[in-house]
PDB file of C-alpha atoms and ligand atoms in Angstrom:
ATOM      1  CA  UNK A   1     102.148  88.238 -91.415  1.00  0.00           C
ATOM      2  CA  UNK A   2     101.764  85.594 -88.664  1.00  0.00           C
ATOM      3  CA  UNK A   3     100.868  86.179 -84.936  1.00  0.00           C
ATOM      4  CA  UNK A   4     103.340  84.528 -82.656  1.00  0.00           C
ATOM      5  CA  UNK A   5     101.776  82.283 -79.911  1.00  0.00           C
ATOM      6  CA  UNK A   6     100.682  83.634 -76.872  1.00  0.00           C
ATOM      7  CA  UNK A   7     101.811  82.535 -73.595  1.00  0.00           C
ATOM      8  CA  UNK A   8      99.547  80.361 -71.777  1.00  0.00           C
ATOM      9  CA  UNK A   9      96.978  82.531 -69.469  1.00  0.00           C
ATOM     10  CA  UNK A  10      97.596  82.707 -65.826  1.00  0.00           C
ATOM     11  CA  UNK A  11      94.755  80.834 -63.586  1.00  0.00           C
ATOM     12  CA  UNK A  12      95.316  82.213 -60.748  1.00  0.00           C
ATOM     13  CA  UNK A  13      94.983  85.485 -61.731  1.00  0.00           C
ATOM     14  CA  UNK A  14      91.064  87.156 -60.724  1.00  0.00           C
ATOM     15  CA  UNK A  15      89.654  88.637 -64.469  1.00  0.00           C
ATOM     16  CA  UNK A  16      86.302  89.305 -63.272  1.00  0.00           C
ATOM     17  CA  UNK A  17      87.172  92.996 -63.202  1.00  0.00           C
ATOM     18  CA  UNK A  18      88.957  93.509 -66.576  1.00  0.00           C
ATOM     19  CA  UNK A  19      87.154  90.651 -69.084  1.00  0.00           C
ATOM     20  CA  UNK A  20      83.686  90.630 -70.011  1.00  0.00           C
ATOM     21  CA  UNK A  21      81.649  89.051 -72.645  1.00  0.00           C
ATOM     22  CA  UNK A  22      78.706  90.425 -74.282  1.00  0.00           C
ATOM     23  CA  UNK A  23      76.163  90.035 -71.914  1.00  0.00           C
ATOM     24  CA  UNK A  24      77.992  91.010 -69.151  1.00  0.00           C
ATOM     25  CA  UNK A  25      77.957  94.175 -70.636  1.00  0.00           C
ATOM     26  CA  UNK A  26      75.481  96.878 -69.326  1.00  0.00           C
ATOM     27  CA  UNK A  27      71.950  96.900 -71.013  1.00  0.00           C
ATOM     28  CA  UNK A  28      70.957  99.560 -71.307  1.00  0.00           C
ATOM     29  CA  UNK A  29      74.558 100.947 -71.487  1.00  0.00           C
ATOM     30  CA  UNK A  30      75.774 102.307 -68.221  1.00  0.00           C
ATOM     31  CA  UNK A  31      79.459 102.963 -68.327  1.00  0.00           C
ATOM     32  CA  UNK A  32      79.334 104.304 -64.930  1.00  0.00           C
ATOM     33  CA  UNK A  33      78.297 100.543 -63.933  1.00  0.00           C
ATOM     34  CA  UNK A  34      81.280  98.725 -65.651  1.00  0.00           C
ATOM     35  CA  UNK A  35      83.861 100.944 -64.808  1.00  0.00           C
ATOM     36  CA  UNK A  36      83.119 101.967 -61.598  1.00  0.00           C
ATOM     37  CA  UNK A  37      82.920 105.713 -61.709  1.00  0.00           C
ATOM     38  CA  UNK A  38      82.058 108.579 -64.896  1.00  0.00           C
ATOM     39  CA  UNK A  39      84.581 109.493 -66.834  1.00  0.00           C
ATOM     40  CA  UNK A  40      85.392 110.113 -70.197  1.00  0.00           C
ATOM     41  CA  UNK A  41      85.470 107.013 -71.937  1.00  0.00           C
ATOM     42  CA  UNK A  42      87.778 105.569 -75.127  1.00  0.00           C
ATOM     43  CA  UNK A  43      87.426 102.408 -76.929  1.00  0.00           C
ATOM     44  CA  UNK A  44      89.954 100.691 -78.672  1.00  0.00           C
ATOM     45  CA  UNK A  45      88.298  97.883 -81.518  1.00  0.00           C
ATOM     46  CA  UNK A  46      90.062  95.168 -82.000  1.00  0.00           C
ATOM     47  CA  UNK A  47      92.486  95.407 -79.253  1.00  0.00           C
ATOM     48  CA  UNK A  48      94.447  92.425 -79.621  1.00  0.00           C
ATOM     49  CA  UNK A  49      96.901  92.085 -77.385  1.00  0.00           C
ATOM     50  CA  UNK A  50      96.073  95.076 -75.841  1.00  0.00           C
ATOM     51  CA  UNK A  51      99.803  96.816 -75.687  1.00  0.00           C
ATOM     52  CA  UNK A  52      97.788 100.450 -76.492  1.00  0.00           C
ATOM     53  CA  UNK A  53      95.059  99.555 -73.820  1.00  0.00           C
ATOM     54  CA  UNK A  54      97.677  98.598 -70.825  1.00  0.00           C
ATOM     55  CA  UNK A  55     100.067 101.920 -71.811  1.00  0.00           C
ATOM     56  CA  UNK A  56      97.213 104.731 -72.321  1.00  0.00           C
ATOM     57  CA  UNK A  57      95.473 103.274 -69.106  1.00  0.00           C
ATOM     58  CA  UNK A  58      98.290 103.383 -67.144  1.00  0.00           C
ATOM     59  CA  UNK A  59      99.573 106.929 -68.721  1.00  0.00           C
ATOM     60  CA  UNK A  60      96.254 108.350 -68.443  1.00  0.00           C
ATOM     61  CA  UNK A  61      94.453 107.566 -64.817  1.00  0.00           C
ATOM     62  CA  UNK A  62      91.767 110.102 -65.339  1.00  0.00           C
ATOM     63  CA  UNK A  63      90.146 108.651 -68.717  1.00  0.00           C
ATOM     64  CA  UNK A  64      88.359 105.395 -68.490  1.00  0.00           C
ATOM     65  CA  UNK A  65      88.867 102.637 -71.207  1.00  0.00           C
ATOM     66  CA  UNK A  66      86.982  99.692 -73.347  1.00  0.00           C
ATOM     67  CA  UNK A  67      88.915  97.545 -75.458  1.00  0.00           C
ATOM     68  CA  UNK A  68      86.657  95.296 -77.783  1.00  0.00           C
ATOM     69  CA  UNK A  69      88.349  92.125 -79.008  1.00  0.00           C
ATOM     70  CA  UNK A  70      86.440  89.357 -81.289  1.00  0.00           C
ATOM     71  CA  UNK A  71      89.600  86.409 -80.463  1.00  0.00           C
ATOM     72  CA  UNK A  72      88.718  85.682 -76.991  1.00  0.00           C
ATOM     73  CA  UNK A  73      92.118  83.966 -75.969  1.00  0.00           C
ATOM     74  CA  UNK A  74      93.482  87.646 -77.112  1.00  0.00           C
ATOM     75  CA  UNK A  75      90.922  89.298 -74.972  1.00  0.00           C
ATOM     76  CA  UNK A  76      92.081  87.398 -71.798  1.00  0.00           C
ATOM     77  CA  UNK A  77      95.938  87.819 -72.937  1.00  0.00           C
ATOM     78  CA  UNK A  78      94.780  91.783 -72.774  1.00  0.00           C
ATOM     79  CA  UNK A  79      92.650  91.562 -69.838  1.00  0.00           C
ATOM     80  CA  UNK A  80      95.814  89.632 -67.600  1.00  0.00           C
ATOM     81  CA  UNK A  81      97.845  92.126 -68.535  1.00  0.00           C
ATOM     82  CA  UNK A  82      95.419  94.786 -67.147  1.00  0.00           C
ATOM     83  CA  UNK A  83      94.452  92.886 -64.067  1.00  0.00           C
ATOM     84  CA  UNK A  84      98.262  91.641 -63.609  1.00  0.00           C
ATOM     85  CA  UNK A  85      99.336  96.472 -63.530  1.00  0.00           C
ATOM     86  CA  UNK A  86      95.956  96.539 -61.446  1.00  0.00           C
ATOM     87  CA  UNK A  87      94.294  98.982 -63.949  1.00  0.00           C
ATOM     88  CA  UNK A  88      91.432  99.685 -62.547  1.00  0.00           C
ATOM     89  CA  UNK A  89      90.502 102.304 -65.362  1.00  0.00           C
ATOM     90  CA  UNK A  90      90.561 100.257 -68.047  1.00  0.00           C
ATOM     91  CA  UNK A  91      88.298  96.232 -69.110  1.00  0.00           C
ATOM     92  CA  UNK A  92      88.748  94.202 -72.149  1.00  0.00           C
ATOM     93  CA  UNK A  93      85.249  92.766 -73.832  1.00  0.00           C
ATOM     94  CA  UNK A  94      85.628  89.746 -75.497  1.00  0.00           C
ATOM     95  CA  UNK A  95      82.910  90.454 -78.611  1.00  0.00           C
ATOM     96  CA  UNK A  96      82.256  91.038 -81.736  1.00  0.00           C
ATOM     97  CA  UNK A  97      82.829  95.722 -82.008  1.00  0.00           C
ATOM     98  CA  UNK A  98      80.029  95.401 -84.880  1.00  0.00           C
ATOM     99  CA  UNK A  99      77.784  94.122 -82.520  1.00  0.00           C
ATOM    100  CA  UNK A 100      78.573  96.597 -79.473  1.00  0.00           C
ATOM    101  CA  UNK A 101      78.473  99.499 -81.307  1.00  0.00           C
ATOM    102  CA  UNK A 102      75.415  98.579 -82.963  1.00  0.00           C
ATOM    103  CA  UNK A 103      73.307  97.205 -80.357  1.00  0.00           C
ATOM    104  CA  UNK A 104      74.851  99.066 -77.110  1.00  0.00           C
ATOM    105  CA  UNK A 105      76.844 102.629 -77.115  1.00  0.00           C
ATOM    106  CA  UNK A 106      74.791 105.138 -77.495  1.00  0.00           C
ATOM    107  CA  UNK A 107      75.131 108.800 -79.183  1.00  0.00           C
ATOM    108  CA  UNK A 108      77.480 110.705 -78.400  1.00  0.00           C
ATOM    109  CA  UNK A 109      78.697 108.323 -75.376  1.00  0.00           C
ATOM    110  CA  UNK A 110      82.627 108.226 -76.574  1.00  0.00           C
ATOM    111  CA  UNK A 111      85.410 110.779 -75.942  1.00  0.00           C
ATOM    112  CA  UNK A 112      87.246 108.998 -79.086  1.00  0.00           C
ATOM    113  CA  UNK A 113      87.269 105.251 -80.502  1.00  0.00           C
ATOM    114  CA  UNK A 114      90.863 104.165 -81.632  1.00  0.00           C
ATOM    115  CA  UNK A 115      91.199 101.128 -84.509  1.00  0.00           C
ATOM    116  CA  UNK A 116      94.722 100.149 -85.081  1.00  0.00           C
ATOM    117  CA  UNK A 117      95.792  97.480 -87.746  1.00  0.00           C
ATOM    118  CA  UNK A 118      91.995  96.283 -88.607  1.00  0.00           C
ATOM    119  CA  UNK A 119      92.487  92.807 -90.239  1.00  0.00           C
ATOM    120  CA  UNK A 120      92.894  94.280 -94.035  1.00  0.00           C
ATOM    121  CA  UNK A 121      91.080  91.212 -95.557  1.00  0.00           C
ATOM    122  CA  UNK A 122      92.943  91.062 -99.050  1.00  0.00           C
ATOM    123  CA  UNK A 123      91.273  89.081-100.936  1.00  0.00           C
ATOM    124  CA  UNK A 124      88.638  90.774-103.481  1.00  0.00           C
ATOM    125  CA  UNK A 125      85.596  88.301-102.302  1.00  0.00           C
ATOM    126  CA  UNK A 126      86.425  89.011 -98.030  1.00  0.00           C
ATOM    127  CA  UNK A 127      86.584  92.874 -98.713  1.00  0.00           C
ATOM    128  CA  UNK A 128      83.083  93.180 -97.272  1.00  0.00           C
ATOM    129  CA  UNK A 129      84.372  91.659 -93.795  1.00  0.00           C
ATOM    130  CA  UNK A 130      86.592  94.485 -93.021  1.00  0.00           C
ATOM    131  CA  UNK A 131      85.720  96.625 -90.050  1.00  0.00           C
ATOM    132  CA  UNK A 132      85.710 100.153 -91.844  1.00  0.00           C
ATOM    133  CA  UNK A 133      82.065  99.740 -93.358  1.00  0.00           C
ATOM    134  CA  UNK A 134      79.597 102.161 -93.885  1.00  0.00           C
ATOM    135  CA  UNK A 135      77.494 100.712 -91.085  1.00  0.00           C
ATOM    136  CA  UNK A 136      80.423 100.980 -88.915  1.00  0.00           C
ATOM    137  CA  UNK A 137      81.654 104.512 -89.786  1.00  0.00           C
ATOM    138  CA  UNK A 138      78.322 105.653 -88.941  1.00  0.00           C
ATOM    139  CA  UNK A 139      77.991 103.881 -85.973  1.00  0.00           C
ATOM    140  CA  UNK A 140      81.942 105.539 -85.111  1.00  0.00           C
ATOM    141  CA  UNK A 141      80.076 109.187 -86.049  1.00  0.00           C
ATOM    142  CA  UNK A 142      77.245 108.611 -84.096  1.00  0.00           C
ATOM    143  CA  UNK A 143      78.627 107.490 -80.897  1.00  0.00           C
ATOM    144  CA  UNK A 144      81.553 110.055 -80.554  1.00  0.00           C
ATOM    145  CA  UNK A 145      80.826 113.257 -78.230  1.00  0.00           C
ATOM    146  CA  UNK A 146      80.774 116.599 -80.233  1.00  0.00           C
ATOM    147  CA  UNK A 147      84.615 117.538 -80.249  1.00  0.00           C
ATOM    148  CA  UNK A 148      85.588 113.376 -80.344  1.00  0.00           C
ATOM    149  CA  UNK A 149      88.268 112.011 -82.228  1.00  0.00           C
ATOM    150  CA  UNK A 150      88.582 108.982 -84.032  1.00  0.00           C
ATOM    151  CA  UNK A 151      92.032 107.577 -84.759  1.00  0.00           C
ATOM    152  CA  UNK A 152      92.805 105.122 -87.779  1.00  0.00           C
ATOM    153  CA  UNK A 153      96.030 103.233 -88.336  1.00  0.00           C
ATOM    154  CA  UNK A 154      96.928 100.670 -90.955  1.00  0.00           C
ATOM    155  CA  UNK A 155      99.845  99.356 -92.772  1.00  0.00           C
ATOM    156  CA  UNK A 156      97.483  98.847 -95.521  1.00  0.00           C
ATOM    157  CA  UNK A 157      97.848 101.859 -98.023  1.00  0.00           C
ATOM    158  CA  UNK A 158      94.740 100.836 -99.944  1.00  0.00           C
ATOM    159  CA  UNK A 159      92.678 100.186 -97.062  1.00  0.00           C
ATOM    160  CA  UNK A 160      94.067 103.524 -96.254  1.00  0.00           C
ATOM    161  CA  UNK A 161      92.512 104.952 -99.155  1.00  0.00           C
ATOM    162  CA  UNK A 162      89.502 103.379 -98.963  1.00  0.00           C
ATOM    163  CA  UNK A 163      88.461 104.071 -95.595  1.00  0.00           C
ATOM    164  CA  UNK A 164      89.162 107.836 -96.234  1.00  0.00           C
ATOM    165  CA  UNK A 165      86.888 108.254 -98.995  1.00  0.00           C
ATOM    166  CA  UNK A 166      84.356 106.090 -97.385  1.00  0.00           C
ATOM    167  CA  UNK A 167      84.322 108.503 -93.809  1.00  0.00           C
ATOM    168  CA  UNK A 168      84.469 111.790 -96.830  1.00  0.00           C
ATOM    169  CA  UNK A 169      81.059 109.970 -98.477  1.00  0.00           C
ATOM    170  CA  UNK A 170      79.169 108.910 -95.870  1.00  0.00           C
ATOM    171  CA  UNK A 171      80.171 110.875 -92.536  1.00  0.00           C
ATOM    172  CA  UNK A 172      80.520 114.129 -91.534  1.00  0.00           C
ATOM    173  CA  UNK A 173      83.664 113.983 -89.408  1.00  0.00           C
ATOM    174  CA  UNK A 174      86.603 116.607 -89.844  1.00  0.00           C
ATOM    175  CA  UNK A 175      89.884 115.410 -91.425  1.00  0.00           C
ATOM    176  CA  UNK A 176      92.329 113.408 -92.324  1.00  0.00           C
ATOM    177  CA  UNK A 177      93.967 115.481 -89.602  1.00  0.00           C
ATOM    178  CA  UNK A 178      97.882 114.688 -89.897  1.00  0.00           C
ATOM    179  CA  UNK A 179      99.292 112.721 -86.930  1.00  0.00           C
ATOM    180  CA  UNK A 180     103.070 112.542 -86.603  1.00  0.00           C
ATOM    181  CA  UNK A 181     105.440 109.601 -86.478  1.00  0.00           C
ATOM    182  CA  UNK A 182     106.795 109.487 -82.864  1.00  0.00           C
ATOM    183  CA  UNK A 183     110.257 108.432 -81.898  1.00  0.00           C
ATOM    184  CA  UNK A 184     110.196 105.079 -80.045  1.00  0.00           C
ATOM    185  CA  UNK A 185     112.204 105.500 -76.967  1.00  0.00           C
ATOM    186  CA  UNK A 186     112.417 102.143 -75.492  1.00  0.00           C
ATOM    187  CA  UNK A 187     111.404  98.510 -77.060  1.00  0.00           C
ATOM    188  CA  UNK A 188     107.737  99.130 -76.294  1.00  0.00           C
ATOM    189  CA  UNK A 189     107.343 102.471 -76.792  1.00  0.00           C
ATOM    190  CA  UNK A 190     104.894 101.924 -79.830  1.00  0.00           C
ATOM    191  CA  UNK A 191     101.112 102.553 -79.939  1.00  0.00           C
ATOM    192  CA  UNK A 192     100.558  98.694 -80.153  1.00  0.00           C
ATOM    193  CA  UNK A 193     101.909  95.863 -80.722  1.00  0.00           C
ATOM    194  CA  UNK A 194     101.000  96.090 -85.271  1.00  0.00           C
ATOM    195  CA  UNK A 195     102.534  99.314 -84.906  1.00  0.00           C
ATOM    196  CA  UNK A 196     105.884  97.637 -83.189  1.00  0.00           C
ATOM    197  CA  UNK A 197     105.873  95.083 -85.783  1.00  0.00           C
ATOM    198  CA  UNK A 198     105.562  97.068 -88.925  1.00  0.00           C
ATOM    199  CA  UNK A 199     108.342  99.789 -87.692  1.00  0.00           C
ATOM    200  CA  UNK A 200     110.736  97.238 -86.565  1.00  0.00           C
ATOM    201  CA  UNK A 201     110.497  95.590 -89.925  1.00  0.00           C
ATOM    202  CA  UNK A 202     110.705  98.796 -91.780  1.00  0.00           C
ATOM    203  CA  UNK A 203     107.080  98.695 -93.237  1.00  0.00           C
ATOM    204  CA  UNK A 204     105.074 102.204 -93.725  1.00  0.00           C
ATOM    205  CA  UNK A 205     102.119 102.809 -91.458  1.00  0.00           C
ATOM    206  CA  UNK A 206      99.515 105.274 -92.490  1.00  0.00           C
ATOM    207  CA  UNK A 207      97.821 107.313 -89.392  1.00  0.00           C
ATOM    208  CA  UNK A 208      95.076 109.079 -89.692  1.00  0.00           C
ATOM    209  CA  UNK A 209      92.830 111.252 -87.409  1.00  0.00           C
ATOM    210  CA  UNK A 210      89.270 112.559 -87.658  1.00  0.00           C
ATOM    211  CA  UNK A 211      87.278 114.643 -85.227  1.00  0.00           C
ATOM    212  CA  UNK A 212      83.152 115.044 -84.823  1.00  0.00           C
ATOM    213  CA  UNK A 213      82.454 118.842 -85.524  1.00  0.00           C
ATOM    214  CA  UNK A 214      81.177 120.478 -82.235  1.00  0.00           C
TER     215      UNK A 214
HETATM  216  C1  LIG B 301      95.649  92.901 -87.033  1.00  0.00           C
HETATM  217  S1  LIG B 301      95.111  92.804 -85.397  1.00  0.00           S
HETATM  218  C2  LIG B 301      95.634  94.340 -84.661  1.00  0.00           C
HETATM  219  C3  LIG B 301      95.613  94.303 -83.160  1.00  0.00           C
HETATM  220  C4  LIG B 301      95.994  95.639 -82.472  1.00  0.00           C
HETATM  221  N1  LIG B 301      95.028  96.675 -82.798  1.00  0.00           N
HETATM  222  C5  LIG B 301      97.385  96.068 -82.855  1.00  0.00           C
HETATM  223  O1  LIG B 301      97.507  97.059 -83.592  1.00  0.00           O
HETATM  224  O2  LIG B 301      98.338  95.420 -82.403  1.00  0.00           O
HETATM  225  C6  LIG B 301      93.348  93.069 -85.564  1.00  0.00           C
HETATM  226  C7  LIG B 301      92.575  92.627 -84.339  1.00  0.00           C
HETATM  227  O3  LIG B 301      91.209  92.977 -84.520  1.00  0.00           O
HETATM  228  C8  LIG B 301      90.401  91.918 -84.020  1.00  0.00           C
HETATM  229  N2  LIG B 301      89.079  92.037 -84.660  1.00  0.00           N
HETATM  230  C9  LIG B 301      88.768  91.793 -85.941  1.00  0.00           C
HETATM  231  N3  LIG B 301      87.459  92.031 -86.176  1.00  0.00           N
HETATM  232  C10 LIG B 301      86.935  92.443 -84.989  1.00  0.00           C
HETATM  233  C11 LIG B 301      85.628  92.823 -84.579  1.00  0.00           C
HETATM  234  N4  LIG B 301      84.612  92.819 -85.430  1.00  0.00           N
HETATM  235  N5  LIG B 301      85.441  93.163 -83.287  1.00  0.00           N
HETATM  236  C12 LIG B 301      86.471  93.150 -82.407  1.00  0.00           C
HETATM  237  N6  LIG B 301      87.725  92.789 -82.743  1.00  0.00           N
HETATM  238  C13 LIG B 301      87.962  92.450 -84.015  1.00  0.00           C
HETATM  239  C14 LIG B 301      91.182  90.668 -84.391  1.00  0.00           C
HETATM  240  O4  LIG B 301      90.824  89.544 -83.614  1.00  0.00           O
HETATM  241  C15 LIG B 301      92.620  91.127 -84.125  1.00  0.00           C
HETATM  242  O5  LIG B 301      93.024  90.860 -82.798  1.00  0.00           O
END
């Protein structure tokens, strides 16, 4: 399925406090540093246009929140959005999630990582691009808090599939845990904007969620 355009960014709008590339990012980590204060902290990979980040930052003051994005004109279309509610809670990093996981969270740093609507990569010969690799499960395991969650979401039954047997093989997280279908109250009343797009147009979404034991 196609991505509409987005709407041209707005200049005049200050992003220095909700967009950051890699290197602006702390190193060592220091999430106190880039979000201003300590609290527990979610990441969203892959954020896109960043409807989850903008509602669960807004509905939820007290956590603090990274979204990772790899497209940076999405990044910035997230970020604007942030800066535009003043969100102060809550920056978009334009950068590869592989790469920030890897090389900057450390253990047991994350209250839970969200991944909605990874790109599913159909084709037999891209299957090794997708997000949900073993490097990257491990990396999820490793870098949740004891008691951390880890919520999965695709329209993509096989991926689905795939990505449950891989976290059963190679991590020790607890689940699938079942998460419920909520009613959608108003037009954006979805968990992002995938999750909009594949109820509107009558398309199954699988949800999953996994926990790190305590
Ligand atoms: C299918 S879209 C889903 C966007 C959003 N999660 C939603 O549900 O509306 C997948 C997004 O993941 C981003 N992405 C893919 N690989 C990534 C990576 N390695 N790191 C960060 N973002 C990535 C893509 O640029 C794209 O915006």
């Amino acid at each position: 399925m196609g991505r509409r355009a987005l709407r041209k960014p707005d200049t005049t709008i200050d992003l220095s406090a909700h967009l950051k590339t890699f290197d602006q990012l702390p190193s060592p980590w220091n999430a106190e540093s880039l979000l201003g204060r300590v609290a527990p902290l979610e990441v969203e990979v892959g954020s896109g246009k960043g409807l989850f980040m903008r509602s669960a930052a807004a509905q939820r003051p007290e956590t603090n929140f990274l979204g990772i994005e790899v497209s940076r004109k999405y990044a910035l279309f997230a970020a604007e959005a942030l800066a535009k509610r003043g969100l102060s809670n809550a920056v978009v990093v334009a950068a590869d999630a592989l790469r920030v996981f890897d090389e900057l969270l450390p253990d047991a740093s994350l209250a839970v990582v969200h991944v909605y609507f990874p790109d599913p990569w159909w084709k037999k010969r891209h299957k090794k691009r997708r997000l949900m690799r073993e490097s990257f499960v491990r990396d999820v395991q490793r870098t949740l808090r004891p008691g951390g969650s880890l919520h999965f979401w695709t329209d993509v039954e096989e991926y689905f599939q795939t990505t449950l047997e891989l976290l059963a093989e190679v991590t020790a997280l607890e689940g699938p845990l079942e998460v419920a279908e909520t009613p959608a109250e108003h037009d954006m009343a979805y968990r992002t904007h995938f999750e909009r797009r594949m109820r509107l147009g009558q398309r199954p979404v699988h949800r999953a969620k996994f926990r790190r034991r305590a």
